Coordinates of C-alpha atoms and ligand atoms in Angstrom, one line a residue:
M1 CA -115.4 -2.6 113.6
E2 CA -111.9 -3.8 113.4
I3 CA -111.4 -1.9 110.1
L4 CA -110.2 1.1 112.2
L5 CA -107.4 -1.1 113.6
T6 CA -106.7 -2.1 110.0
I7 CA -106.5 1.1 108.6
L8 CA -104.2 2.3 111.5
L9 CA -101.8 -0.5 111.1
V10 CA -101.6 0.1 107.4
L11 CA -101.2 3.8 107.8
T12 CA -98.5 2.7 110.2
R13 CA -96.7 0.6 107.3
I14 CA -96.9 3.7 105.2
L15 CA -95.5 6.1 107.7
D16 CA -92.7 3.6 108.3
F17 CA -91.6 3.7 104.8
I18 CA -91.7 7.6 104.6
T19 CA -90.0 8.1 107.7
E20 CA -87.3 5.6 107.6
P21 CA -84.7 7.8 105.8
F22 CA -85.4 10.5 108.4
F23 CA -84.4 8.3 111.4
K24 CA -81.6 7.1 109.4
C25 CA -80.3 10.6 108.6
A26 CA -81.0 12.0 112.1
A27 CA -78.8 9.2 113.6
K28 CA -75.6 9.9 111.4
N29 CA -72.4 10.5 113.3
K30 CA -74.1 10.0 116.6
R31 CA -72.7 6.4 117.2
L32 CA -70.5 5.5 120.1
Y33 CA -68.6 2.3 120.2
L34 CA -68.1 0.2 123.5
P35 CA -64.6 -0.1 124.8
P36 CA -63.2 -3.8 124.3
L37 CA -63.5 -6.6 126.6
K38 CA -61.0 -6.6 129.3
N39 CA -60.8 -9.9 131.5
E40 CA -62.2 -12.0 128.6
D41 CA -61.0 -15.2 130.4
I42 CA -63.7 -14.5 133.0
L43 CA -66.3 -12.7 130.9
K44 CA -66.4 -15.3 128.4
I45 CA -67.2 -18.3 130.5
N46 CA -70.9 -19.5 130.4
A47 CA -72.6 -19.4 134.0
T48 CA -73.1 -23.2 134.4
E49 CA -69.2 -23.6 134.1
L50 CA -68.4 -20.3 136.1
A51 CA -70.5 -21.6 139.1
K52 CA -68.5 -25.1 138.8
K53 CA -65.2 -23.2 138.7
I54 CA -66.2 -21.0 141.8
R55 CA -67.4 -24.2 143.5
H56 CA -64.1 -26.0 142.9
K57 CA -62.0 -22.9 144.0
K58 CA -60.5 -22.7 140.6
I59 CA -61.8 -19.1 140.5
S60 CA -62.6 -16.9 143.2
A61 CA -66.1 -15.3 143.3
L62 CA -64.6 -12.1 144.3
E63 CA -62.2 -11.9 141.1
V64 CA -65.5 -12.7 139.1
C65 CA -67.7 -9.9 140.9
K66 CA -64.8 -7.6 140.2
A67 CA -64.4 -8.4 136.5
Y68 CA -68.1 -7.7 136.1
I69 CA -68.2 -4.7 138.0
Q70 CA -65.4 -3.3 136.1
R71 CA -67.1 -4.2 132.7
I72 CA -70.4 -2.5 133.8
K73 CA -68.5 0.7 134.8
D74 CA -66.8 0.6 131.4
V75 CA -70.0 0.4 129.2
N76 CA -72.8 2.0 131.4
P77 CA -71.8 5.5 130.5
I78 CA -72.4 4.7 126.7
L79 CA -75.4 2.3 127.3
N80 CA -77.3 4.0 130.4
A81 CA -78.8 0.5 131.5
I82 CA -78.6 0.9 135.1
V83 CA -81.1 2.4 137.5
E84 CA -79.2 1.5 140.7
D85 CA -76.3 -0.7 141.8
R86 CA -75.3 -2.6 144.9
F87 CA -71.8 -3.1 144.0
R88 CA -70.4 -2.6 147.7
E89 CA -72.8 -5.2 148.8
A90 CA -72.2 -7.6 145.9
L91 CA -68.3 -7.4 146.6
R92 CA -68.9 -8.2 150.2
E93 CA -71.2 -11.1 149.2
A94 CA -68.4 -12.4 146.9
K95 CA -66.0 -12.4 149.7
Q96 CA -68.3 -14.3 152.0
V97 CA -68.7 -16.9 149.1
D98 CA -65.1 -17.5 148.9
A99 CA -64.7 -17.8 152.7
Y100 CA -67.7 -20.1 152.9
L101 CA -66.2 -22.4 150.3
Q102 CA -62.8 -22.6 152.5
K103 CA -64.7 -23.9 155.5
T104 CA -68.0 -25.7 154.4
S105 CA -68.3 -29.1 155.3
L106 CA -71.0 -29.7 152.1
T107 CA -69.7 -31.8 149.5
L108 CA -69.3 -30.4 145.8
E109 CA -72.5 -32.2 144.9
E110 CA -74.2 -30.7 147.8
I111 CA -73.3 -27.3 147.0
E112 CA -74.2 -27.9 143.2
K113 CA -77.6 -29.0 144.5
F114 CA -78.6 -26.4 147.2
K115 CA -76.4 -23.4 145.8
P116 CA -76.3 -24.0 142.1
L117 CA -75.7 -20.3 141.4
L118 CA -73.1 -19.8 144.3
G119 CA -70.8 -16.7 143.5
V120 CA -72.5 -16.1 140.0
P121 CA -73.2 -12.5 139.5
V122 CA -77.0 -11.7 138.4
T123 CA -78.5 -8.7 137.1
V124 CA -82.1 -7.8 137.5
K125 CA -84.9 -5.8 135.7
E126 CA -86.1 -3.1 138.0
S127 CA -89.7 -4.2 138.0
C128 CA -88.8 -7.5 139.5
G129 CA -87.9 -5.9 142.8
V130 CA -84.8 -6.2 144.7
K131 CA -85.1 -5.3 148.3
G132 CA -83.6 -1.8 149.0
L133 CA -83.2 -0.9 145.4
S134 CA -85.5 1.4 143.3
L135 CA -88.6 0.1 142.3
C136 CA -89.9 3.5 140.5
C137 CA -90.1 1.7 136.9
G138 CA -89.8 5.0 135.0
L139 CA -92.6 6.8 136.6
L140 CA -91.8 10.5 137.6
S141 CA -94.4 10.2 140.5
R142 CA -92.6 7.0 141.9
K143 CA -89.2 8.5 142.0
G144 CA -87.2 7.4 145.0
F145 CA -89.5 4.6 145.5
T146 CA -87.8 1.4 146.7
A147 CA -88.7 -2.1 147.0
Q148 CA -89.6 -3.1 150.5
T149 CA -88.8 -6.9 150.0
D150 CA -87.3 -9.1 147.4
G151 CA -89.5 -10.2 144.6
E152 CA -90.0 -14.1 145.2
V153 CA -87.7 -14.9 142.2
V154 CA -85.1 -12.6 143.3
A155 CA -85.1 -14.2 146.9
K156 CA -84.7 -17.6 145.2
I157 CA -81.9 -16.4 143.2
K158 CA -80.3 -15.1 146.3
S159 CA -80.9 -18.3 148.4
C160 CA -79.1 -20.3 145.3
G161 CA -76.0 -18.4 145.9
G162 CA -76.6 -15.7 143.1
I163 CA -75.1 -12.3 143.7
I164 CA -77.3 -9.4 142.7
L165 CA -75.4 -6.5 141.1
L166 CA -78.0 -3.9 140.2
V167 CA -81.4 -3.0 138.8
S168 CA -81.6 -2.1 135.1
T169 CA -83.8 0.1 133.2
T170 CA -87.5 -0.2 132.0
P171 CA -89.7 1.9 130.1
E172 CA -92.2 4.0 132.0
L173 CA -94.6 1.5 133.7
V174 CA -92.8 -1.4 132.1
I175 CA -94.9 -1.1 128.9
S176 CA -93.2 -0.3 125.8
W177 CA -91.0 -2.0 123.2
E178 CA -88.4 0.7 123.7
T179 CA -86.5 1.6 126.8
W180 CA -86.7 5.1 127.9
S181 CA -88.4 7.1 130.6
H182 CA -88.3 10.7 131.9
V183 CA -86.6 9.2 134.9
N184 CA -83.6 7.4 133.4
G185 CA -83.4 8.7 129.9
Y186 CA -82.7 6.5 126.8
T187 CA -81.0 3.1 127.2
N188 CA -78.9 2.4 124.0
N189 CA -78.2 -0.8 122.0
P190 CA -74.6 -2.1 122.5
Y191 CA -74.4 -3.0 118.6
N192 CA -75.3 0.4 117.6
T193 CA -75.9 3.1 120.1
T194 CA -78.2 5.2 117.7
C195 CA -80.7 2.1 118.1
T196 CA -82.9 0.9 120.9
P197 CA -82.1 -2.2 122.8
G198 CA -86.0 -3.0 122.7
G199 CA -88.2 -3.3 125.6
S200 CA -89.5 -3.7 128.2
S201 CA -86.4 -5.7 129.5
G202 CA -84.2 -3.2 127.6
G203 CA -81.6 -2.7 130.3
E204 CA -81.0 -6.4 130.8
G205 CA -80.8 -6.7 127.0
A206 CA -78.2 -4.1 126.7
L207 CA -76.2 -5.3 129.6
L208 CA -76.0 -8.8 128.3
G209 CA -75.3 -8.0 124.8
S210 CA -72.3 -5.9 126.0
A211 CA -70.8 -8.6 128.2
A212 CA -71.7 -6.5 131.2
S213 CA -74.0 -9.4 132.6
L214 CA -73.9 -13.1 132.0
V215 CA -77.4 -14.0 133.3
G216 CA -80.4 -11.7 133.9
I217 CA -84.0 -11.7 135.1
G218 CA -86.6 -10.1 133.1
S219 CA -90.3 -10.1 132.5
D220 CA -92.7 -10.4 129.6
I221 CA -96.3 -9.6 128.9
A222 CA -96.1 -8.9 125.3
G223 CA -92.6 -9.8 124.2
S224 CA -90.5 -8.0 126.7
L225 CA -88.0 -10.9 127.4
R226 CA -87.7 -11.7 123.6
L227 CA -87.6 -8.5 121.7
P228 CA -84.6 -7.4 123.9
A229 CA -82.8 -10.6 123.4
L230 CA -83.4 -10.3 119.6
F231 CA -82.1 -6.8 119.4
N232 CA -79.1 -7.5 121.7
G233 CA -78.1 -10.9 120.3
V234 CA -78.6 -12.9 123.5
F235 CA -80.8 -15.8 124.7
S236 CA -84.1 -15.4 126.6
H237 CA -86.8 -17.9 127.6
K238 CA -90.4 -16.9 128.5
P239 CA -91.6 -19.7 130.6
T240 CA -95.0 -21.4 130.5
P241 CA -97.2 -19.3 132.8
K242 CA -97.4 -19.7 136.3
V243 CA -94.2 -21.9 136.7
V244 CA -92.2 -18.8 137.9
A245 CA -93.6 -16.8 140.7
L246 CA -94.7 -13.1 139.9
K247 CA -94.9 -12.0 143.5
G248 CA -93.1 -8.8 143.9
H249 CA -93.3 -7.7 140.3
W250 CA -94.4 -4.3 139.8
P251 CA -96.9 -3.3 138.1
L252 CA -98.9 -6.5 138.4
G253 CA -102.9 -6.4 137.7
E254 CA -105.2 -8.3 140.0
D255 CA -107.1 -10.1 137.5
P256 CA -106.0 -13.7 137.9
K257 CA -105.8 -13.8 134.0
Y258 CA -102.8 -11.6 134.4
Q259 CA -100.8 -14.7 135.4
Q260 CA -101.5 -16.2 131.9
F261 CA -99.8 -13.1 130.0
L262 CA -97.2 -11.9 132.3
V263 CA -94.1 -14.2 133.1
I264 CA -90.8 -13.6 134.6
G265 CA -88.0 -15.5 132.8
P266 CA -84.1 -15.5 132.3
L267 CA -82.1 -13.8 129.9
T268 CA -78.5 -15.5 129.3
R269 CA -75.5 -14.8 127.0
Y270 CA -75.1 -18.8 126.9
A271 CA -77.8 -21.2 125.8
C272 CA -77.0 -24.1 128.7
D273 CA -77.4 -21.0 131.2
L274 CA -81.3 -20.9 130.4
R275 CA -81.5 -24.4 132.0
L276 CA -79.7 -23.6 134.9
M277 CA -81.8 -20.6 135.6
M278 CA -85.1 -22.2 134.7
N279 CA -84.2 -24.9 137.4
V280 CA -83.4 -21.9 140.0
M281 CA -86.4 -19.8 139.1
C282 CA -89.2 -22.2 138.7
N283 CA -91.3 -23.1 141.9
D284 CA -90.2 -26.5 143.2
K285 CA -93.6 -28.4 142.3
K286 CA -93.7 -27.1 138.7
C287 CA -89.9 -27.8 138.2
A288 CA -90.6 -31.5 138.5
E289 CA -93.4 -31.1 135.9
L290 CA -91.3 -29.4 133.7
K291 CA -88.4 -31.8 133.6
I292 CA -86.1 -29.1 132.6
S293 CA -83.0 -31.3 132.9
E294 CA -84.5 -34.1 131.1
R295 CA -82.5 -35.1 127.8
V296 CA -84.5 -34.2 124.7
D297 CA -84.1 -36.5 121.7
L298 CA -84.2 -34.3 118.7
K299 CA -85.1 -37.0 116.3
Q300 CA -88.7 -37.1 118.1
I301 CA -89.3 -33.6 117.5
N302 CA -91.7 -32.1 115.1
I303 CA -90.8 -28.8 113.5
F304 CA -93.4 -26.2 112.0
C305 CA -91.9 -23.4 110.3
I306 CA -93.4 -19.8 109.7
E307 CA -91.2 -17.7 107.7
E308 CA -93.6 -14.6 107.9
L309 CA -97.3 -14.0 108.7
H310 CA -99.4 -13.0 105.7
D311 CA -101.8 -10.0 106.2
I312 CA -102.2 -6.4 104.9
T313 CA -101.3 -5.2 108.4
Q314 CA -98.2 -7.0 108.7
P315 CA -94.7 -5.4 107.8
K316 CA -92.3 -7.5 105.8
V317 CA -89.9 -9.6 107.7
S318 CA -86.4 -8.7 107.0
D319 CA -84.6 -11.2 104.7
S320 CA -82.0 -11.7 107.3
I321 CA -84.3 -12.8 109.7
K322 CA -86.4 -15.1 107.2
K323 CA -83.2 -16.6 106.1
A324 CA -82.3 -17.5 109.8
V325 CA -85.7 -19.1 110.3
N326 CA -85.1 -21.1 106.9
E327 CA -81.5 -22.0 107.8
S328 CA -82.7 -23.0 111.5
V329 CA -85.1 -25.3 110.0
K330 CA -83.0 -26.9 107.5
Y331 CA -80.2 -27.7 110.3
L332 CA -82.7 -29.1 112.7
T333 CA -84.4 -31.3 110.1
E334 CA -81.7 -32.2 107.5
I335 CA -78.6 -32.5 110.0
K336 CA -80.2 -33.2 113.2
G337 CA -83.1 -35.4 112.3
C338 CA -86.2 -33.4 113.2
K339 CA -89.4 -34.0 111.4
L340 CA -90.5 -31.3 109.2
I341 CA -94.4 -31.0 109.3
K342 CA -95.6 -28.8 106.7
Y343 CA -98.8 -27.0 108.1
N344 CA -100.2 -23.6 107.8
F345 CA -101.4 -22.2 110.7
M346 CA -103.7 -19.6 109.0
S347 CA -105.3 -18.2 112.2
F348 CA -101.6 -16.8 113.1
N349 CA -102.0 -14.3 110.2
K350 CA -104.7 -12.6 112.4
A351 CA -102.6 -12.9 115.6
M352 CA -102.8 -8.9 115.7
Y353 CA -106.7 -9.2 116.2
I354 CA -107.3 -12.4 117.8
C355 CA -104.3 -12.2 120.3
G356 CA -104.4 -8.4 120.9
S357 CA -108.2 -8.5 121.8
E358 CA -107.4 -11.3 124.2
L359 CA -104.9 -9.2 125.8
Y360 CA -107.1 -6.3 126.4
T361 CA -109.9 -8.6 127.9
L362 CA -107.8 -8.1 131.0
K363 CA -109.5 -6.1 133.7
D364 CA -107.6 -3.8 135.8
I365 CA -104.7 -3.1 133.6
P366 CA -102.4 -0.7 135.8
D367 CA -103.4 2.7 134.9
A368 CA -101.0 5.7 135.8
L369 CA -103.4 8.2 134.3
K370 CA -105.9 7.2 136.7
W371 CA -103.4 7.1 139.7
E372 CA -102.5 10.7 139.0
N373 CA -105.9 11.9 138.0
A374 CA -104.6 12.9 134.3
N375 CA -106.7 13.6 131.4
F376 CA -106.0 11.2 128.6
W377 CA -106.4 13.9 125.8
T378 CA -104.6 16.6 127.6
E379 CA -101.6 14.3 128.3
L380 CA -101.7 12.7 124.8
V381 CA -101.2 16.1 123.2
L382 CA -98.6 17.1 125.5
S383 CA -96.7 14.1 125.2
I384 CA -96.3 14.6 121.3
F385 CA -94.6 17.9 122.1
W386 CA -92.3 16.1 124.7
K387 CA -94.2 18.2 127.3
S388 CA -96.1 15.7 129.5
R389 CA -94.7 14.1 132.6
F390 CA -95.7 10.9 130.9
T391 CA -93.7 9.6 127.9
L392 CA -95.2 9.3 124.2
N393 CA -94.5 5.5 124.7
L394 CA -97.0 5.2 127.5
M395 CA -99.7 7.4 125.7
Y396 CA -99.2 5.4 122.8
A397 CA -100.0 2.1 124.8
Y398 CA -103.2 3.7 125.9
V399 CA -104.1 4.7 122.3
I400 CA -103.7 0.7 121.3
Q401 CA -105.5 -0.2 124.6
K402 CA -108.6 2.1 123.7
I403 CA -108.7 1.0 120.1
Y404 CA -108.9 -2.5 121.0
Q405 CA -111.2 -1.9 123.6
C406 CA -113.6 0.4 121.8
F407 CA -113.3 -1.0 118.2
V408 CA -112.2 -4.4 118.0
G409 CA -115.0 -7.0 117.9
N410 CA -115.3 -10.1 120.2
Y411 CA -112.6 -12.5 119.1
T412 CA -113.1 -15.0 122.2
A413 CA -114.7 -17.7 120.0
K414 CA -111.6 -17.4 117.3
Y415 CA -109.1 -17.3 120.2
E416 CA -110.5 -20.5 121.5
E417 CA -110.2 -22.3 118.2
M418 CA -106.8 -20.9 117.6
K419 CA -105.5 -22.2 120.9
Q420 CA -107.0 -25.6 120.4
E421 CA -105.5 -25.8 116.9
V422 CA -101.9 -24.9 118.1
L423 CA -102.2 -27.4 121.1
E424 CA -103.5 -30.2 119.1
K425 CA -100.8 -29.8 116.4
L426 CA -97.7 -29.3 118.8
G427 CA -98.6 -32.0 121.2
D428 CA -95.9 -32.9 123.4
N429 CA -93.2 -33.1 121.0
G430 CA -93.8 -30.1 118.3
V431 CA -92.0 -26.8 118.2
I432 CA -92.5 -23.8 116.0
I433 CA -89.7 -21.7 114.5
L434 CA -90.8 -18.5 113.6
P435 CA -89.2 -14.8 113.5
T436 CA -89.0 -13.2 117.0
S437 CA -89.9 -9.8 115.3
I438 CA -90.1 -8.3 112.0
G439 CA -86.5 -7.1 111.9
P440 CA -83.0 -6.2 113.9
A441 CA -83.1 -3.3 116.3
H442 CA -84.5 -0.1 114.9
K443 CA -83.5 3.5 115.6
H444 CA -84.8 5.0 119.0
N445 CA -88.4 6.3 118.8
Q446 CA -88.9 4.5 115.6
M447 CA -91.4 2.1 117.3
F448 CA -94.4 4.1 116.6
F449 CA -94.0 3.2 112.9
K450 CA -93.0 -0.6 113.6
N451 CA -95.6 -2.9 114.0
I452 CA -93.6 -5.4 115.7
Y453 CA -95.7 -7.2 118.2
A454 CA -97.9 -9.9 116.2
Y455 CA -94.9 -12.4 116.3
L456 CA -94.4 -11.7 119.9
I457 CA -97.9 -11.6 121.6
L458 CA -98.6 -15.0 120.2
A459 CA -97.0 -16.8 122.9
N460 CA -98.4 -14.7 125.6
A461 CA -101.9 -14.9 124.7
L462 CA -101.9 -18.9 124.0
G463 CA -99.9 -19.4 127.2
L464 CA -96.9 -20.9 125.4
P465 CA -93.4 -21.1 126.4
A466 CA -91.0 -19.4 123.8
S467 CA -87.3 -18.9 123.7
A468 CA -85.4 -16.1 121.7
V469 CA -82.3 -17.6 120.1
P470 CA -79.6 -15.3 118.3
C471 CA -78.5 -16.4 114.8
G472 CA -75.5 -14.1 114.2
L473 CA -75.4 -10.6 112.9
D474 CA -76.7 -9.3 109.6
T475 CA -74.8 -7.2 107.1
N476 CA -75.2 -4.0 109.1
G477 CA -73.6 -5.8 112.1
M478 CA -76.9 -6.0 113.9
P479 CA -78.1 -9.2 115.9
I480 CA -80.6 -11.4 114.3
G481 CA -82.5 -14.3 115.8
V482 CA -85.7 -16.7 115.5
Q483 CA -88.0 -17.8 118.2
V484 CA -89.0 -21.2 119.3
I485 CA -92.3 -22.0 120.5
A486 CA -93.6 -25.2 122.3
A487 CA -96.7 -26.4 124.0
P488 CA -97.4 -25.6 127.7
Y489 CA -94.8 -27.4 130.0
Q490 CA -92.7 -28.5 127.0
D491 CA -90.1 -25.6 127.6
R492 CA -87.4 -28.1 127.7
L493 CA -88.0 -28.6 124.1
C494 CA -87.4 -24.9 123.3
L495 CA -84.2 -24.8 125.5
A496 CA -82.8 -28.0 123.9
V497 CA -83.5 -26.4 120.4
A498 CA -82.0 -23.3 121.7
E499 CA -78.8 -25.1 122.5
E500 CA -78.7 -27.0 119.1
L501 CA -79.0 -23.7 117.2
E502 CA -76.3 -22.0 119.3
R503 CA -74.0 -24.8 118.2
H504 CA -75.0 -24.1 114.4
F505 CA -74.9 -20.2 114.6
G506 CA -72.2 -19.5 117.2
G507 CA -74.5 -18.0 119.8
W508 CA -73.9 -14.7 121.0
V509 CA -71.3 -12.4 119.3
P510 CA -69.4 -9.4 121.1
P511 CA -70.4 -5.9 119.9
P512 CA -68.1 -4.4 117.5
K513 CA -65.0 -2.2 118.3
K514 CA -64.4 0.9 116.7
K515 CA -62.6 0.7 113.4
Ligands
NAG601 C1 -75.4 2.5 113.1 O1 -75.3 3.8 113.3 C2 -74.7 4.6 111.9 C3 -74.5 5.8 112.4 O2 -73.2 6.4 112.7 C4 -75.7 4.4 110.8 O3 -75.3 5.2 109.8 C5 -75.8 2.9 110.5 O4 -76.7 2.8 109.6 C6 -76.4 2.5 111.8 N1 -76.8 0.9 111.6 C7 -78.0 0.4 111.7 C8 -78.1 -0.9 111.4 O5 -78.9 1.3 112.1
NAG602 C1 -70.0 -23.9 129.1 O1 -68.4 -23.7 129.0 C2 -67.6 -24.8 128.9 C3 -66.2 -24.2 129.0 O2 -65.9 -23.3 128.0 C4 -67.8 -25.5 127.9 O3 -66.9 -26.7 127.8 C5 -69.1 -26.0 127.8 O4 -69.4 -26.6 126.5 C6 -70.1 -24.8 127.9 N1 -71.4 -25.6 128.0 C7 -72.3 -25.4 127.1 C8 -73.4 -26.2 127.4 O5 -72.1 -24.7 126.1
NAG603 C1 -85.8 -22.3 102.5 O1 -85.5 -21.8 101.6 C2 -85.5 -22.6 100.3 C3 -85.1 -21.7 99.0 O2 -85.9 -20.5 99.2 C4 -86.9 -23.5 100.0 O3 -86.8 -24.3 99.0 C5 -87.3 -24.1 101.3 O4 -88.5 -24.7 101.2 C6 -87.2 -23.2 102.4 N1 -87.4 -24.1 103.6 C7 -88.2 -24.0 104.5 C8 -88.4 -24.9 105.5 O5 -89.2 -23.1 104.3
NAG604 C1 -117.4 -12.8 123.8 O1 -118.0 -13.9 123.3 C2 -118.0 -15.0 123.9 C3 -118.7 -16.1 123.3 O2 -118.0 -16.5 122.3 C4 -118.9 -14.6 125.2 O3 -118.9 -15.7 126.2 C5 -118.2 -13.6 126.0 O4 -118.9 -12.9 127.1 C6 -118.2 -12.3 125.1 N1 -117.3 -11.3 125.5 C7 -117.8 -10.0 125.5 C8 -117.0 -8.9 126.2 O5 -118.8 -9.8 125.2

């Protein structure tokens, strides 16, 4: 019965082709530009270096905090990426850090060990839970709802000395590849405000891309850390499942299988900071198992390359991203001595079916319609006319879920086969380089015509760690990038490759100034 899904996806491709000019036209002349960076000497320091400078009292935590708050205030009127801030508390905490450093009896090594983030400003996706700040996540019915406690990861960030500045926007119920809701409106992409920053960690993506944040915390159930990283030209890492605690994330299904799909992970502007953040965020036992800080010998790494998935339901990957994949593989194998393995993961072409079905075997997926006794069909029709209290994006997620649950057959056996094949091929020294998604950021509301998730959902369904790595800008000035996937617990391979590719492509590039 998957014929229905196939028809829908092919239809989506056709509609995309037809509607593309309309989206382009509608966006004309509406573009806004961000003000140029002030305080570049602070905003362009990586977090690893910044923490060191603060520890050594070469720079004050207060000065750093002020610089970031100023940048946030400069760009947020254009980006709309903040749900709620805690600037006053953050400034107070920064002053306390400076005072603490004047009088502490700990050595620098001890501070680095116990408080590796001391004085570093951190932004957090709303759904991860910061005590006393909004935990509404875009649902009108939850407006005014605040987190009673810190999410477990947020508490860890704080205990490691990080200073939380704010919670950032998500789509309604944290379930969309674009970031807008009736509560917060649209969040914009810093590289072109007529485009989406992606989702669901879209607020984080926009803040990082615009240099208003240095390191952020997001979550990912079907690409939500990696798509915003791609669209906003920054790094993110989706960790191996269960190594970073989910406690305090909202929403969170009760099915234990949720822990396989949903992960919390870091977004950063500089590759080296993924390592710093993973060391802070992982629970202690797992951290030892991951050996995050262990050196990786690139010459021992096997590289698999996927430029594009081949299936009638799959949109073409943009030339810019295909080129980035090709160039990444070329650099790693020809210059850095990684070994290229020619192997065709045929099953990946059917990722939409195999991995999509796996996602929807989850029981008790958070269901806002049920909580509010709303009728699916009524809200679907109303949302199309922008008249529902729910967003069309949320209703679209319901439609997809229903199609999978009602019409797509049982892919469990194929899924198991696929997983075995991938684990076997990757071993403990293999990485796959593939597109993060099909292209750079699209216009607001264009998601319904863009079948962007096959490349993203693979890592969630298979329980694999995956980093998103920026590879510069395309000819329109939009960020492009690649994805690096490894076997479970081999996160350090993704991070090592990310750092290497940053060296080659130059990493994050500031958004354009008005000409
Ligand atoms: C950015 O915005 C302008 C609208 O002023 C548009 O003409 C241009 O094509 C946009 N670029 C992209 C990549 O969408
Ligand atoms: C972090 O920044 C410092 C200072 O600019 C630089 O020397 C260092 O190489 C950076 N670290 C990494 C791993 O990029
Ligand atoms: C990259 O592109 C070149 C030229 O099209 C091709 O010969 C090469 O095989 C590609 N490399 C990979 C790893 O696909
Ligand atoms: C799908 O098939 C597998 C065996 O391949 C079986 O164990 C499982 O119960 C089936 N699931 C459903 C929902 O029918």
